[in-house]
Amino acid sequence: MRLLVGLFVLYFGLLAWSMFYRQQTVRGPWFFLLRAFFPNWQFYHLVGPVPHLYVRFAPAGEEFGEWRWIYPRQPRNFWRLFHNPWGNRDLALQNLVDHLSSDIKELGEGADASHLVSYQLVCRHAQQAVKAHTGSIATTGLFQLEIRLERPSPQGLISSDTVLRSPAMPC
Protein backbone atom coordinates (compact mmCIF):
# COMPACT_ATOMS: atom_id res chain seq x y z
CA MET A 1 0.00 0.00 0.00
CA ARG A 2 2.82 2.40 0.86
CA LEU A 3 4.50 1.62 -2.46
CA LEU A 4 1.34 2.51 -4.35
CA VAL A 5 0.94 5.80 -2.45
CA GLY A 6 4.63 6.55 -3.05
CA LEU A 7 4.22 5.95 -6.79
CA PHE A 8 1.19 8.27 -6.91
CA VAL A 9 3.06 11.00 -5.06
CA LEU A 10 6.06 10.58 -7.38
CA TYR A 11 3.82 10.68 -10.46
CA PHE A 12 1.97 13.84 -9.44
CA GLY A 13 5.22 15.41 -8.29
CA LEU A 14 6.72 14.84 -11.74
CA LEU A 15 3.59 16.29 -13.34
CA ALA A 16 3.77 19.41 -11.15
CA TRP A 17 7.50 19.80 -11.83
CA SER A 18 6.96 19.49 -15.61
CA MET A 19 4.33 22.26 -15.54
CA PHE A 20 6.85 24.77 -14.22
CA TYR A 21 10.02 23.55 -15.90
CA ARG A 22 9.99 24.50 -19.59
CA GLN A 23 12.23 22.71 -22.02
CA GLN A 24 12.31 22.10 -25.75
CA THR A 25 9.95 19.68 -27.40
CA VAL A 26 11.17 16.11 -27.38
CA ARG A 27 12.16 15.12 -30.91
CA GLY A 28 13.94 12.25 -32.56
CA PRO A 29 13.33 9.14 -34.62
CA TRP A 30 12.80 6.99 -31.53
CA PHE A 31 10.08 9.36 -30.28
CA PHE A 32 8.08 8.90 -33.50
CA LEU A 33 7.34 5.32 -32.43
CA LEU A 34 5.65 6.61 -29.25
CA ARG A 35 3.82 9.39 -31.10
CA ALA A 36 0.84 7.18 -31.91
CA PHE A 37 -0.05 7.08 -28.22
CA PHE A 38 -0.30 10.88 -27.89
CA PRO A 39 -2.77 13.10 -29.76
CA ASN A 40 -1.67 16.29 -31.46
CA TRP A 41 -2.34 18.93 -28.78
CA GLN A 42 -1.76 21.97 -30.99
CA PHE A 43 -5.48 22.77 -31.06
CA TYR A 44 -5.18 24.06 -27.50
CA HIS A 45 -2.65 26.76 -28.42
CA LEU A 46 -4.84 28.87 -30.68
CA VAL A 47 -7.79 28.61 -33.00
CA GLY A 48 -6.52 28.33 -36.52
CA PRO A 49 -6.89 26.49 -39.77
CA VAL A 50 -7.58 22.76 -39.67
CA PRO A 51 -5.67 20.34 -41.94
CA HIS A 52 -7.97 18.39 -44.24
CA LEU A 53 -7.11 15.53 -46.58
CA TYR A 54 -8.42 15.58 -50.14
CA VAL A 55 -7.93 12.87 -52.78
CA ARG A 56 -8.76 12.49 -56.44
CA PHE A 57 -8.62 9.53 -58.79
CA ALA A 58 -7.95 9.04 -62.49
CA PRO A 59 -8.83 5.70 -64.07
CA ALA A 60 -6.19 4.38 -66.47
CA GLY A 61 -5.91 6.68 -69.49
CA GLU A 62 -8.42 9.26 -68.21
CA GLU A 63 -8.30 12.67 -66.56
CA PHE A 64 -8.40 13.23 -62.80
CA GLY A 65 -11.82 13.67 -61.23
CA GLU A 66 -12.90 16.16 -58.57
CA TRP A 67 -11.15 16.44 -55.22
CA ARG A 68 -12.96 14.52 -52.44
CA TRP A 69 -12.64 15.43 -48.81
CA ILE A 70 -11.64 12.41 -46.74
CA TYR A 71 -12.89 13.03 -43.24
CA PRO A 72 -13.94 9.78 -41.61
CA ARG A 73 -17.10 9.89 -39.54
CA GLN A 74 -19.07 7.08 -37.98
CA PRO A 75 -22.82 7.27 -37.46
CA ARG A 76 -23.76 7.83 -33.85
CA ASN A 77 -25.59 5.32 -31.73
CA PHE A 78 -25.82 4.46 -28.07
CA TRP A 79 -23.63 1.34 -28.22
CA ARG A 80 -20.67 3.32 -29.61
CA LEU A 81 -20.63 5.35 -26.43
CA PHE A 82 -19.13 2.26 -24.74
CA HIS A 83 -17.44 0.36 -27.58
CA ASN A 84 -16.17 2.30 -30.60
CA PRO A 85 -13.04 0.81 -32.18
CA TRP A 86 -13.97 2.13 -35.66
CA GLY A 87 -14.39 5.66 -34.35
CA ASN A 88 -11.03 5.39 -32.59
CA ARG A 89 -9.42 4.23 -35.84
CA ASP A 90 -10.96 7.19 -37.69
CA LEU A 91 -9.72 9.62 -35.05
CA ALA A 92 -6.24 8.11 -35.35
CA LEU A 93 -6.34 8.61 -39.13
CA GLN A 94 -7.34 12.27 -38.75
CA ASN A 95 -4.64 12.66 -36.09
CA LEU A 96 -2.18 11.28 -38.65
CA VAL A 97 -3.21 14.04 -41.09
CA ASP A 98 -2.67 16.59 -38.30
CA HIS A 99 0.80 15.17 -37.62
CA LEU A 100 1.71 15.33 -41.31
CA SER A 101 0.64 18.97 -41.46
CA SER A 102 2.75 19.69 -38.39
CA ASP A 103 5.73 17.83 -39.88
CA ILE A 104 5.46 19.80 -43.13
CA LYS A 105 5.39 23.03 -41.15
CA GLU A 106 8.58 22.00 -39.33
CA LEU A 107 10.30 21.08 -42.61
CA GLY A 108 9.90 24.56 -44.02
CA GLU A 109 8.76 25.83 -47.36
CA GLY A 110 9.91 23.98 -50.46
CA ALA A 111 11.24 20.92 -48.59
CA ASP A 112 10.46 17.40 -49.80
CA ALA A 113 8.08 15.59 -47.45
CA SER A 114 8.09 12.23 -49.24
CA HIS A 115 10.69 10.78 -46.84
CA LEU A 116 8.50 11.40 -43.79
CA VAL A 117 6.84 8.39 -42.20
CA SER A 118 3.67 10.43 -41.65
CA TYR A 119 3.57 11.23 -45.39
CA GLN A 120 3.88 7.58 -46.34
CA LEU A 121 1.14 6.58 -43.89
CA VAL A 122 -1.19 9.31 -45.17
CA CYS A 123 -0.50 8.10 -48.72
CA ARG A 124 -1.61 4.61 -47.73
CA HIS A 125 -4.68 6.03 -46.01
CA ALA A 126 -5.53 8.04 -49.15
CA GLN A 127 -5.03 4.99 -51.36
CA GLN A 128 -7.39 2.95 -49.20
CA ALA A 129 -9.96 5.76 -49.26
CA VAL A 130 -9.79 5.88 -53.07
CA LYS A 131 -10.22 2.12 -53.31
CA ALA A 132 -13.16 2.19 -50.90
CA HIS A 133 -14.85 4.99 -52.85
CA THR A 134 -14.25 3.76 -56.39
CA GLY A 135 -14.51 0.03 -55.79
CA SER A 136 -13.08 -2.25 -58.46
CA ILE A 137 -12.06 0.48 -60.95
CA ALA A 138 -9.31 1.66 -58.60
CA THR A 139 -7.17 -1.36 -59.40
CA THR A 140 -5.67 0.45 -62.40
CA GLY A 141 -5.25 4.16 -62.28
CA LEU A 142 -3.62 7.04 -60.49
CA PHE A 143 -4.49 9.03 -57.41
CA GLN A 144 -3.29 12.24 -55.81
CA LEU A 145 -3.61 13.56 -52.31
CA GLU A 146 -3.68 17.11 -51.09
CA ILE A 147 -3.43 18.57 -47.60
CA ARG A 148 -5.27 21.86 -47.18
CA LEU A 149 -5.38 24.16 -44.18
CA GLU A 150 -8.99 25.34 -44.03
CA ARG A 151 -10.86 27.74 -41.80
CA PRO A 152 -14.49 26.63 -41.71
CA SER A 153 -17.39 28.83 -40.67
CA PRO A 154 -21.16 28.31 -40.58
CA GLN A 155 -21.43 30.15 -43.92
CA GLY A 156 -18.74 28.04 -45.63
CA LEU A 157 -14.97 28.20 -45.84
CA ILE A 158 -13.24 31.43 -44.83
CA SER A 159 -9.92 30.37 -46.34
CA SER A 160 -8.27 27.31 -47.85
CA ASP A 161 -4.51 27.05 -48.38
CA THR A 162 -2.86 24.06 -50.03
CA VAL A 163 0.06 22.83 -47.95
CA LEU A 164 0.99 19.74 -49.95
CA ARG A 165 -0.01 18.19 -53.26
CA SER A 166 1.48 14.81 -54.01
CA PRO A 167 2.55 13.64 -57.44
CA ALA A 168 0.28 11.18 -59.21
CA MET A 169 0.73 7.74 -57.63
CA PRO A 170 -0.49 4.34 -58.84
CA CYS A 171 -3.32 2.69 -56.94
mmCIF file of C-alpha atoms in Angstrom:
data_model
loop_
_atom_site.group_PDB
_atom_site.id
_atom_site.type_symbol
_atom_site.label_atom_id
_atom_site.label_comp_id
_atom_site.label_asym_id
_atom_site.label_seq_id
_atom_site.Cartn_x
_atom_site.Cartn_y
_atom_site.Cartn_z
ATOM 1 C CA MET A 1 0.000 0.000 0.000
ATOM 2 C CA ARG A 2 2.824 2.399 0.856
ATOM 3 C CA LEU A 3 4.504 1.618 -2.456
ATOM 4 C CA LEU A 4 1.336 2.509 -4.350
ATOM 5 C CA VAL A 5 0.943 5.797 -2.453
ATOM 6 C CA GLY A 6 4.629 6.553 -3.050
ATOM 7 C CA LEU A 7 4.220 5.948 -6.791
ATOM 8 C CA PHE A 8 1.192 8.268 -6.914
ATOM 9 C CA VAL A 9 3.063 10.999 -5.056
ATOM 10 C CA LEU A 10 6.058 10.577 -7.376
ATOM 11 C CA TYR A 11 3.824 10.675 -10.465
ATOM 12 C CA PHE A 12 1.968 13.836 -9.439
ATOM 13 C CA GLY A 13 5.223 15.412 -8.287
ATOM 14 C CA LEU A 14 6.719 14.844 -11.741
ATOM 15 C CA LEU A 15 3.592 16.293 -13.338
ATOM 16 C CA ALA A 16 3.769 19.407 -11.149
ATOM 17 C CA TRP A 17 7.498 19.797 -11.832
ATOM 18 C CA SER A 18 6.958 19.487 -15.614
ATOM 19 C CA MET A 19 4.332 22.257 -15.545
ATOM 20 C CA PHE A 20 6.849 24.771 -14.224
ATOM 21 C CA TYR A 21 10.022 23.549 -15.903
ATOM 22 C CA ARG A 22 9.993 24.497 -19.594
ATOM 23 C CA GLN A 23 12.226 22.710 -22.024
ATOM 24 C CA GLN A 24 12.313 22.100 -25.746
ATOM 25 C CA THR A 25 9.948 19.682 -27.402
ATOM 26 C CA VAL A 26 11.173 16.107 -27.384
ATOM 27 C CA ARG A 27 12.160 15.117 -30.908
ATOM 28 C CA GLY A 28 13.936 12.254 -32.562
ATOM 29 C CA PRO A 29 13.331 9.142 -34.624
ATOM 30 C CA TRP A 30 12.802 6.988 -31.525
ATOM 31 C CA PHE A 31 10.075 9.357 -30.282
ATOM 32 C CA PHE A 32 8.076 8.896 -33.496
ATOM 33 C CA LEU A 33 7.335 5.321 -32.425
ATOM 34 C CA LEU A 34 5.646 6.606 -29.255
ATOM 35 C CA ARG A 35 3.818 9.393 -31.099
ATOM 36 C CA ALA A 36 0.839 7.182 -31.912
ATOM 37 C CA PHE A 37 -0.051 7.078 -28.222
ATOM 38 C CA PHE A 38 -0.297 10.879 -27.893
ATOM 39 C CA PRO A 39 -2.769 13.100 -29.755
ATOM 40 C CA ASN A 40 -1.669 16.291 -31.458
ATOM 41 C CA TRP A 41 -2.344 18.935 -28.781
ATOM 42 C CA GLN A 42 -1.759 21.974 -30.988
ATOM 43 C CA PHE A 43 -5.475 22.766 -31.064
ATOM 44 C CA TYR A 44 -5.183 24.060 -27.498
ATOM 45 C CA HIS A 45 -2.653 26.759 -28.418
ATOM 46 C CA LEU A 46 -4.844 28.865 -30.679
ATOM 47 C CA VAL A 47 -7.794 28.608 -32.996
ATOM 48 C CA GLY A 48 -6.518 28.331 -36.518
ATOM 49 C CA PRO A 49 -6.892 26.489 -39.770
ATOM 50 C CA VAL A 50 -7.580 22.764 -39.674
ATOM 51 C CA PRO A 51 -5.669 20.342 -41.937
ATOM 52 C CA HIS A 52 -7.971 18.391 -44.235
ATOM 53 C CA LEU A 53 -7.107 15.535 -46.577
ATOM 54 C CA TYR A 54 -8.422 15.582 -50.141
ATOM 55 C CA VAL A 55 -7.928 12.866 -52.777
ATOM 56 C CA ARG A 56 -8.756 12.491 -56.444
ATOM 57 C CA PHE A 57 -8.618 9.526 -58.787
ATOM 58 C CA ALA A 58 -7.951 9.042 -62.489
ATOM 59 C CA PRO A 59 -8.826 5.696 -64.067
ATOM 60 C CA ALA A 60 -6.188 4.381 -66.474
ATOM 61 C CA GLY A 61 -5.906 6.679 -69.488
ATOM 62 C CA GLU A 62 -8.418 9.259 -68.214
ATOM 63 C CA GLU A 63 -8.295 12.673 -66.559
ATOM 64 C CA PHE A 64 -8.399 13.231 -62.803
ATOM 65 C CA GLY A 65 -11.817 13.675 -61.230
ATOM 66 C CA GLU A 66 -12.904 16.157 -58.570
ATOM 67 C CA TRP A 67 -11.154 16.437 -55.221
ATOM 68 C CA ARG A 68 -12.961 14.518 -52.443
ATOM 69 C CA TRP A 69 -12.636 15.433 -48.810
ATOM 70 C CA ILE A 70 -11.639 12.408 -46.736
ATOM 71 C CA TYR A 71 -12.885 13.030 -43.241
ATOM 72 C CA PRO A 72 -13.940 9.776 -41.608
ATOM 73 C CA ARG A 73 -17.097 9.892 -39.539
ATOM 74 C CA GLN A 74 -19.065 7.076 -37.982
ATOM 75 C CA PRO A 75 -22.823 7.273 -37.463
ATOM 76 C CA ARG A 76 -23.762 7.835 -33.854
ATOM 77 C CA ASN A 77 -25.586 5.318 -31.729
ATOM 78 C CA PHE A 78 -25.822 4.461 -28.067
ATOM 79 C CA TRP A 79 -23.632 1.339 -28.218
ATOM 80 C CA ARG A 80 -20.673 3.320 -29.614
ATOM 81 C CA LEU A 81 -20.634 5.346 -26.427
ATOM 82 C CA PHE A 82 -19.132 2.264 -24.740
ATOM 83 C CA HIS A 83 -17.435 0.362 -27.584
ATOM 84 C CA ASN A 84 -16.172 2.303 -30.598
ATOM 85 C CA PRO A 85 -13.044 0.814 -32.184
ATOM 86 C CA TRP A 86 -13.969 2.134 -35.657
ATOM 87 C CA GLY A 87 -14.386 5.658 -34.351
ATOM 88 C CA ASN A 88 -11.026 5.387 -32.586
ATOM 89 C CA ARG A 89 -9.424 4.235 -35.839
ATOM 90 C CA ASP A 90 -10.959 7.188 -37.688
ATOM 91 C CA LEU A 91 -9.725 9.618 -35.047
ATOM 92 C CA ALA A 92 -6.239 8.112 -35.349
ATOM 93 C CA LEU A 93 -6.339 8.612 -39.131
ATOM 94 C CA GLN A 94 -7.345 12.266 -38.749
ATOM 95 C CA ASN A 95 -4.639 12.662 -36.094
ATOM 96 C CA LEU A 96 -2.179 11.279 -38.654
ATOM 97 C CA VAL A 97 -3.206 14.035 -41.093
ATOM 98 C CA ASP A 98 -2.670 16.586 -38.303
ATOM 99 C CA HIS A 99 0.801 15.171 -37.620
ATOM 100 C CA LEU A 100 1.708 15.328 -41.314
ATOM 101 C CA SER A 101 0.639 18.967 -41.464
ATOM 102 C CA SER A 102 2.754 19.695 -38.389
ATOM 103 C CA ASP A 103 5.735 17.834 -39.878
ATOM 104 C CA ILE A 104 5.455 19.796 -43.130
ATOM 105 C CA LYS A 105 5.387 23.033 -41.154
ATOM 106 C CA GLU A 106 8.576 21.996 -39.328
ATOM 107 C CA LEU A 107 10.303 21.084 -42.610
ATOM 108 C CA GLY A 108 9.903 24.559 -44.016
ATOM 109 C CA GLU A 109 8.762 25.832 -47.363
ATOM 110 C CA GLY A 110 9.909 23.976 -50.457
ATOM 111 C CA ALA A 111 11.237 20.917 -48.592
ATOM 112 C CA ASP A 112 10.460 17.399 -49.798
ATOM 113 C CA ALA A 113 8.077 15.591 -47.446
ATOM 114 C CA SER A 114 8.087 12.233 -49.239
ATOM 115 C CA HIS A 115 10.686 10.779 -46.845
ATOM 116 C CA LEU A 116 8.497 11.402 -43.786
ATOM 117 C CA VAL A 117 6.840 8.395 -42.198
ATOM 118 C CA SER A 118 3.666 10.428 -41.646
ATOM 119 C CA TYR A 119 3.575 11.235 -45.387
ATOM 120 C CA GLN A 120 3.882 7.577 -46.339
ATOM 121 C CA LEU A 121 1.145 6.583 -43.886
ATOM 122 C CA VAL A 122 -1.190 9.306 -45.165
ATOM 123 C CA CYS A 123 -0.502 8.099 -48.725
ATOM 124 C CA ARG A 124 -1.607 4.606 -47.729
ATOM 125 C CA HIS A 125 -4.684 6.029 -46.012
ATOM 126 C CA ALA A 126 -5.534 8.044 -49.148
ATOM 127 C CA GLN A 127 -5.027 4.993 -51.357
ATOM 128 C CA GLN A 128 -7.393 2.946 -49.200
ATOM 129 C CA ALA A 129 -9.964 5.759 -49.261
ATOM 130 C CA VAL A 130 -9.787 5.880 -53.065
ATOM 131 C CA LYS A 131 -10.221 2.116 -53.312
ATOM 132 C CA ALA A 132 -13.155 2.194 -50.904
ATOM 133 C CA HIS A 133 -14.853 4.993 -52.848
ATOM 134 C CA THR A 134 -14.254 3.757 -56.395
ATOM 135 C CA GLY A 135 -14.511 0.030 -55.793
ATOM 136 C CA SER A 136 -13.081 -2.249 -58.463
ATOM 137 C CA ILE A 137 -12.058 0.476 -60.955
ATOM 138 C CA ALA A 138 -9.313 1.663 -58.596
ATOM 139 C CA THR A 139 -7.166 -1.362 -59.404
ATOM 140 C CA THR A 140 -5.669 0.447 -62.403
ATOM 141 C CA GLY A 141 -5.254 4.159 -62.285
ATOM 142 C CA LEU A 142 -3.623 7.036 -60.488
ATOM 143 C CA PHE A 143 -4.493 9.026 -57.407
ATOM 144 C CA GLN A 144 -3.290 12.240 -55.809
ATOM 145 C CA LEU A 145 -3.612 13.559 -52.307
ATOM 146 C CA GLU A 146 -3.678 17.106 -51.089
ATOM 147 C CA ILE A 147 -3.425 18.570 -47.599
ATOM 148 C CA ARG A 148 -5.269 21.860 -47.179
ATOM 149 C CA LEU A 149 -5.384 24.159 -44.179
ATOM 150 C CA GLU A 150 -8.986 25.343 -44.034
ATOM 151 C CA ARG A 151 -10.861 27.744 -41.803
ATOM 152 C CA PRO A 152 -14.489 26.629 -41.711
ATOM 153 C CA SER A 153 -17.392 28.832 -40.670
ATOM 154 C CA PRO A 154 -21.162 28.306 -40.585
ATOM 155 C CA GLN A 155 -21.430 30.146 -43.917
ATOM 156 C CA GLY A 156 -18.735 28.044 -45.626
ATOM 157 C CA LEU A 157 -14.968 28.205 -45.838
ATOM 158 C CA ILE A 158 -13.239 31.426 -44.833
ATOM 159 C CA SER A 159 -9.915 30.367 -46.343
ATOM 160 C CA SER A 160 -8.271 27.312 -47.850
ATOM 161 C CA ASP A 161 -4.508 27.051 -48.382
ATOM 162 C CA THR A 162 -2.865 24.056 -50.028
ATOM 163 C CA VAL A 163 0.058 22.830 -47.947
ATOM 164 C CA LEU A 164 0.993 19.745 -49.955
ATOM 165 C CA ARG A 165 -0.015 18.191 -53.259
ATOM 166 C CA SER A 166 1.476 14.810 -54.006
ATOM 167 C CA PRO A 167 2.550 13.636 -57.443
ATOM 168 C CA ALA A 168 0.281 11.176 -59.215
ATOM 169 C CA MET A 169 0.733 7.740 -57.633
ATOM 170 C CA PRO A 170 -0.494 4.342 -58.841
ATOM 171 C CA CYS A 171 -3.317 2.695 -56.942
#
